[in-house]
Amino acid sequence: MPNVTAFPVVGNVTYTNDWHDPRPGGWHEGNDVMSVRHQPAVAFEPGWVEKWSHPGGALPSCMLVLHGKSGMVYWYIHLNNDRGLDNDNKAGCRKAYAPGLDYHDHVSRGQLVGFVGDSGDANGIQPHLHFEVHKANGTPINPFKYLNDAKHLLFPRLRPGLGDITVTLKGAEVVGKTSSTITVRTKRVVVAPLGLSFINRRTVTFTVPVDAEIERKGASGSSSTDVSSAQVGERTRVTTITFAPTWTQQKAPAESLTAAKILLLG
Ligand SMILES: [Zn+2]
């Protein structure tokens, strides 16, 4: 079992210990992580990937297999096959995987590998990740403890060729401030350069350096202000500096991320 792992879906999820529940044609060999269409799926541990697209039946089943460095193997099933926000079944497996992810690519822990969906025999039901854990000899084991022990991330890491990232929190709400920090309840997270956009509701405290650009938007336009003018309960948009994220920053503990721009929206 690998030491410290990344929860395979970024964002708010629910799951239960549904291992070996009776299902049509046999037992349930994984846990269903209930989520939202297009949420990022990330590598549970470092390893290399295989993309499996099964065209069988009326609709493709878009899967990913992660061969972990520890020797364990993880199956990501029902990845996205929709082009838009609805269940249109129009993308095949073209929007199932991280852009540019190639067969046999090596990935780091917490790196974007794909997107949650309802492909294959999950068509039309709530998008979720069917997650399986297999021992090196192929035997599937109950993922529940693995999921419970994994760390939930604020955002995925992108593949190395894409360079540094900028994270913008849209629709966030101020829940606290000091002269050098702001604490917000997040809602939508946008990651550049890919323009990944997904919902992730949690509380994050940012460091606000003295040179951060802080603006208040009023009826007569925007005016420059400082972080102490932020009001608890007001809406805000926070943009980070452009940075190469560490594993710790992906988990976003207090003051691990630095704000470059804060827009206070009243
Ligand atoms: Zn399942």
Short mmCIF file of C-alpha atoms and ligand atoms in Angstrom, two decimals:
data_model
loop_
_atom_site.label_atom_id
_atom_site.label_comp_id
_atom_site.label_asym_id
_atom_site.label_seq_id
_atom_site.Cartn_x
_atom_site.Cartn_y
_atom_site.Cartn_z
CA MET A 1 0.00 0.00 0.00
CA PRO A 2 1.48 3.39 -0.98
CA ASN A 3 2.15 5.86 1.80
CA VAL A 4 0.32 9.09 1.12
CA THR A 5 -2.21 9.14 -1.70
CA ALA A 6 -4.42 11.57 -3.61
CA PHE A 7 -8.18 11.07 -3.50
CA PRO A 8 -8.97 10.09 -7.13
CA VAL A 9 -11.65 12.76 -7.68
CA VAL A 10 -11.12 16.48 -7.02
CA GLY A 11 -14.19 18.16 -5.54
CA ASN A 12 -17.04 17.29 -3.22
CA VAL A 13 -18.00 13.61 -3.35
CA THR A 14 -19.98 10.99 -1.52
CA TYR A 15 -19.24 7.29 -1.36
CA THR A 16 -20.04 4.30 0.81
CA ASN A 17 -18.52 0.89 1.36
CA ASP A 18 -20.40 -0.65 -1.57
CA TRP A 19 -17.68 -3.24 -2.24
CA HIS A 20 -19.20 -6.61 -3.21
CA ASP A 21 -22.75 -5.26 -3.31
CA PRO A 22 -24.77 -7.51 -5.62
CA ARG A 23 -24.94 -6.04 -9.15
CA PRO A 24 -26.33 -7.41 -12.42
CA GLY A 25 -23.87 -10.06 -13.54
CA GLY A 26 -21.95 -10.39 -10.28
CA TRP A 27 -20.46 -8.51 -7.37
CA HIS A 28 -19.44 -4.85 -7.31
CA GLU A 29 -15.64 -4.99 -7.48
CA GLY A 30 -14.99 -1.36 -6.48
CA ASN A 31 -16.44 1.69 -4.73
CA ASP A 32 -18.59 4.26 -6.55
CA VAL A 33 -17.43 7.81 -5.85
CA MET A 34 -20.47 9.96 -6.61
CA SER A 35 -19.55 13.26 -8.21
CA VAL A 36 -20.46 15.68 -11.00
CA ARG A 37 -19.86 15.43 -14.76
CA HIS A 38 -16.40 16.74 -15.86
CA GLN A 39 -14.87 16.87 -12.35
CA PRO A 40 -11.12 16.15 -12.51
CA ALA A 41 -9.87 12.62 -11.82
CA VAL A 42 -6.28 12.46 -10.56
CA ALA A 43 -3.56 9.86 -10.07
CA PHE A 44 -3.95 8.12 -6.70
CA GLU A 45 -0.18 7.55 -6.53
CA PRO A 46 2.70 8.04 -9.00
CA GLY A 47 2.80 5.53 -11.83
CA TRP A 48 2.03 5.08 -15.51
CA VAL A 49 -1.28 4.93 -17.29
CA GLU A 50 -3.14 2.97 -19.91
CA LYS A 51 -6.21 4.40 -21.62
CA TRP A 52 -8.84 1.75 -22.29
CA SER A 53 -11.76 2.63 -24.53
CA HIS A 54 -14.24 -0.18 -25.07
CA PRO A 55 -16.51 0.53 -28.03
CA GLY A 56 -18.68 -2.50 -27.17
CA GLY A 57 -22.42 -1.96 -27.08
CA ALA A 58 -24.18 1.23 -28.12
CA LEU A 59 -21.87 3.51 -26.14
CA PRO A 60 -18.15 3.39 -25.38
CA SER A 61 -16.88 2.71 -21.91
CA CYS A 62 -13.98 5.07 -21.17
CA MET A 63 -11.54 3.67 -18.62
CA LEU A 64 -8.08 4.40 -17.32
CA VAL A 65 -5.71 1.99 -15.61
CA LEU A 66 -3.01 3.42 -13.34
CA HIS A 67 -0.05 1.14 -12.64
CA GLY A 68 1.18 2.49 -9.33
CA LYS A 69 4.80 2.73 -8.35
CA SER A 70 3.94 0.61 -5.29
CA GLY A 71 2.90 -2.28 -7.53
CA MET A 72 -0.84 -1.74 -6.93
CA VAL A 73 -3.09 -1.12 -9.93
CA TYR A 74 -6.11 1.24 -9.98
CA TRP A 75 -9.02 1.20 -12.38
CA TYR A 76 -10.90 4.40 -13.19
CA ILE A 77 -14.23 3.52 -14.83
CA HIS A 78 -17.13 5.53 -16.39
CA LEU A 79 -14.91 8.48 -17.40
CA ASN A 80 -16.66 11.24 -19.35
CA ASN A 81 -18.13 10.64 -22.82
CA ASP A 82 -20.19 13.83 -23.09
CA ARG A 83 -19.34 16.93 -25.09
CA GLY A 84 -21.37 19.45 -23.10
CA LEU A 85 -22.87 19.81 -19.66
CA ASP A 86 -25.66 17.32 -20.39
CA ASN A 87 -25.66 13.60 -21.03
CA ASP A 88 -25.29 14.00 -24.81
CA ASN A 89 -23.01 10.94 -25.36
CA LYS A 90 -21.37 12.87 -28.22
CA ALA A 91 -17.67 12.86 -27.27
CA GLY A 92 -16.80 9.18 -27.47
CA CYS A 93 -13.73 8.99 -25.20
CA ARG A 94 -12.20 12.21 -26.57
CA LYS A 95 -13.06 14.14 -23.40
CA ALA A 96 -12.47 11.28 -20.99
CA TYR A 97 -8.75 11.81 -20.43
CA ALA A 98 -6.47 14.71 -19.47
CA PRO A 99 -5.60 16.69 -22.64
CA GLY A 100 -2.32 15.41 -24.06
CA LEU A 101 -2.20 12.31 -21.84
CA ASP A 102 -0.63 9.53 -23.85
CA TYR A 103 -0.73 5.78 -23.50
CA HIS A 104 2.01 4.70 -21.04
CA ASP A 105 2.66 8.26 -19.81
CA HIS A 106 4.18 8.55 -16.37
CA VAL A 107 2.13 10.65 -13.98
CA SER A 108 2.78 12.11 -10.56
CA ARG A 109 0.53 11.74 -7.53
CA GLY A 110 -2.38 14.17 -7.84
CA GLN A 111 -1.85 14.77 -11.56
CA LEU A 112 -4.90 15.21 -13.78
CA VAL A 113 -5.59 11.97 -15.67
CA GLY A 114 -9.23 12.29 -16.72
CA PHE A 115 -12.74 13.52 -16.06
CA VAL A 116 -15.68 12.01 -14.19
CA GLY A 117 -18.62 10.96 -16.33
CA ASP A 118 -21.19 8.27 -16.98
CA SER A 119 -19.73 6.28 -19.88
CA GLY A 120 -20.47 2.62 -20.47
CA ASP A 121 -23.18 1.00 -18.36
CA ALA A 122 -23.46 4.11 -16.14
CA ASN A 123 -25.09 6.03 -19.01
CA GLY A 124 -27.86 8.29 -17.71
CA ILE A 125 -27.22 7.79 -14.00
CA GLN A 126 -25.39 10.19 -11.70
CA PRO A 127 -21.81 10.72 -12.96
CA HIS A 128 -19.41 8.89 -10.69
CA LEU A 129 -16.01 7.27 -10.65
CA HIS A 130 -16.08 3.52 -10.22
CA PHE A 131 -12.71 3.04 -8.53
CA GLU A 132 -11.03 -0.34 -8.20
CA VAL A 133 -7.86 -1.30 -6.37
CA HIS A 134 -5.99 -4.40 -7.51
CA LYS A 135 -3.03 -6.10 -5.95
CA ALA A 136 0.01 -6.66 -8.17
CA ASN A 137 -1.24 -10.22 -8.83
CA GLY A 138 -4.51 -8.80 -10.18
CA THR A 139 -6.78 -9.60 -7.23
CA PRO A 140 -9.26 -6.78 -6.62
CA ILE A 141 -9.51 -5.60 -3.02
CA ASN A 142 -11.89 -3.27 -1.20
CA PRO A 143 -10.93 0.37 -2.00
CA PHE A 144 -12.89 1.84 0.93
CA LYS A 145 -9.99 2.18 3.37
CA TYR A 146 -7.78 3.50 0.57
CA LEU A 147 -10.32 6.19 -0.25
CA ASN A 148 -10.77 7.11 3.43
CA ASP A 149 -7.01 7.52 3.89
CA ALA A 150 -6.41 9.55 0.69
CA LYS A 151 -5.87 13.31 0.75
CA HIS A 152 -8.46 15.60 -0.85
CA LEU A 153 -6.97 18.21 -3.17
CA LEU A 154 -8.07 21.75 -4.04
CA PHE A 155 -6.84 21.37 -7.64
CA PRO A 156 -5.04 18.81 -9.81
CA ARG A 157 -1.46 19.12 -10.97
CA LEU A 158 -1.08 19.37 -14.77
CA ARG A 159 1.40 17.44 -16.89
CA PRO A 160 4.92 18.91 -16.65
CA GLY A 161 5.09 20.26 -20.24
CA LEU A 162 2.33 22.77 -19.48
CA GLY A 163 4.48 24.83 -17.11
CA ASP A 164 3.38 26.82 -14.08
CA ILE A 165 -0.26 27.29 -13.18
CA THR A 166 -2.56 30.02 -11.94
CA VAL A 167 -5.60 29.16 -9.83
CA THR A 168 -8.66 31.44 -9.78
CA LEU A 169 -11.51 31.00 -7.32
CA LYS A 170 -14.79 32.28 -8.71
CA GLY A 171 -17.92 32.83 -6.66
CA ALA A 172 -16.03 32.51 -3.38
CA GLU A 173 -17.23 34.07 -0.13
CA VAL A 174 -15.12 35.88 2.46
CA VAL A 175 -15.22 34.10 5.83
CA GLY A 176 -12.28 35.87 7.53
CA LYS A 177 -9.29 38.18 7.08
CA THR A 178 -6.25 39.59 8.83
CA SER A 179 -3.87 42.30 7.62
CA SER A 180 -1.94 39.66 5.63
CA THR A 181 -4.40 36.81 4.94
CA ILE A 182 -7.86 36.21 3.55
CA THR A 183 -10.00 33.15 4.27
CA VAL A 184 -12.67 32.21 1.77
CA ARG A 185 -15.29 29.55 1.19
CA THR A 186 -14.53 28.36 -2.32
CA LYS A 187 -17.02 27.37 -5.01
CA ARG A 188 -15.68 27.25 -8.60
CA VAL A 189 -11.98 26.58 -9.17
CA VAL A 190 -10.39 27.50 -12.51
CA VAL A 191 -6.87 26.34 -13.39
CA ALA A 192 -4.84 28.00 -16.17
CA PRO A 193 -3.30 27.17 -18.62
CA LEU A 194 -5.84 24.45 -19.43
CA GLY A 195 -8.86 26.46 -18.34
CA LEU A 196 -10.03 23.55 -16.21
CA SER A 197 -13.14 24.64 -14.36
CA PHE A 198 -14.86 22.64 -11.65
CA ILE A 199 -16.71 22.97 -8.35
CA ASN A 200 -14.83 22.40 -5.09
CA ARG A 201 -16.40 23.79 -1.92
CA ARG A 202 -14.04 24.15 1.02
CA THR A 203 -12.38 26.78 3.21
CA VAL A 204 -8.98 28.11 2.16
CA THR A 205 -6.75 30.75 3.79
CA PHE A 206 -4.46 32.64 1.39
CA THR A 207 -1.37 34.63 2.19
CA VAL A 208 -1.83 38.20 0.91
CA PRO A 209 1.54 39.88 0.28
CA VAL A 210 1.79 43.68 0.48
CA ASP A 211 2.09 43.95 -3.30
CA ALA A 212 -1.11 41.96 -3.99
CA GLU A 213 -3.60 43.81 -6.19
CA ILE A 214 -6.81 44.26 -4.20
CA GLU A 215 -9.80 45.95 -5.76
CA ARG A 216 -13.32 46.67 -4.66
CA LYS A 217 -15.96 46.71 -7.37
CA GLY A 218 -18.60 49.38 -6.77
CA ALA A 219 -21.38 51.06 -8.71
CA SER A 220 -18.88 53.53 -10.19
CA GLY A 221 -16.23 50.99 -11.14
CA SER A 222 -13.28 49.46 -9.31
CA SER A 223 -11.09 51.11 -6.71
CA SER A 224 -7.90 49.96 -5.07
CA THR A 225 -8.15 48.90 -1.43
CA ASP A 226 -6.45 46.61 1.09
CA VAL A 227 -7.36 43.24 2.51
CA SER A 228 -8.60 44.66 5.81
CA SER A 229 -11.58 46.19 3.97
CA ALA A 230 -12.88 42.70 3.06
CA GLN A 231 -16.24 42.04 4.71
CA VAL A 232 -17.23 38.62 6.03
CA GLY A 233 -20.03 37.31 3.82
CA GLU A 234 -19.17 39.27 0.69
CA ARG A 235 -18.44 37.62 -2.62
CA THR A 236 -14.90 37.63 -3.89
CA ARG A 237 -12.67 36.38 -6.68
CA VAL A 238 -9.15 35.36 -5.69
CA THR A 239 -6.37 34.72 -8.22
CA THR A 240 -3.10 33.18 -7.09
CA ILE A 241 0.37 34.05 -8.24
CA THR A 242 1.61 31.85 -11.10
CA PHE A 243 3.48 28.98 -9.51
CA ALA A 244 4.72 25.37 -9.76
CA PRO A 245 2.44 23.61 -7.26
CA THR A 246 3.85 21.32 -4.61
CA TRP A 247 1.96 18.37 -3.15
CA THR A 248 1.34 20.40 0.01
CA GLN A 249 -0.11 23.30 -1.99
CA GLN A 250 -2.49 20.93 -3.79
CA LYS A 251 -3.97 20.09 -0.37
CA ALA A 252 -4.16 23.85 0.33
CA PRO A 253 -3.57 24.01 4.09
CA ALA A 254 -3.79 27.51 5.59
CA GLU A 255 -1.41 30.07 4.06
CA SER A 256 0.18 27.61 1.60
CA LEU A 257 -1.17 29.56 -1.40
CA THR A 258 -0.38 33.17 -2.24
CA ALA A 259 -2.94 35.60 -3.66
CA ALA A 260 -1.84 37.97 -6.44
CA LYS A 261 -5.26 39.54 -7.09
CA ILE A 262 -8.38 39.84 -4.95
CA LEU A 263 -11.58 41.32 -6.31
CA LEU A 264 -14.11 42.23 -3.60
CA LEU A 265 -17.64 42.16 -5.00
CA GLY A 266 -19.80 43.27 -2.06
ZN ZN B 1 -19.40 0.85 -9.60
#
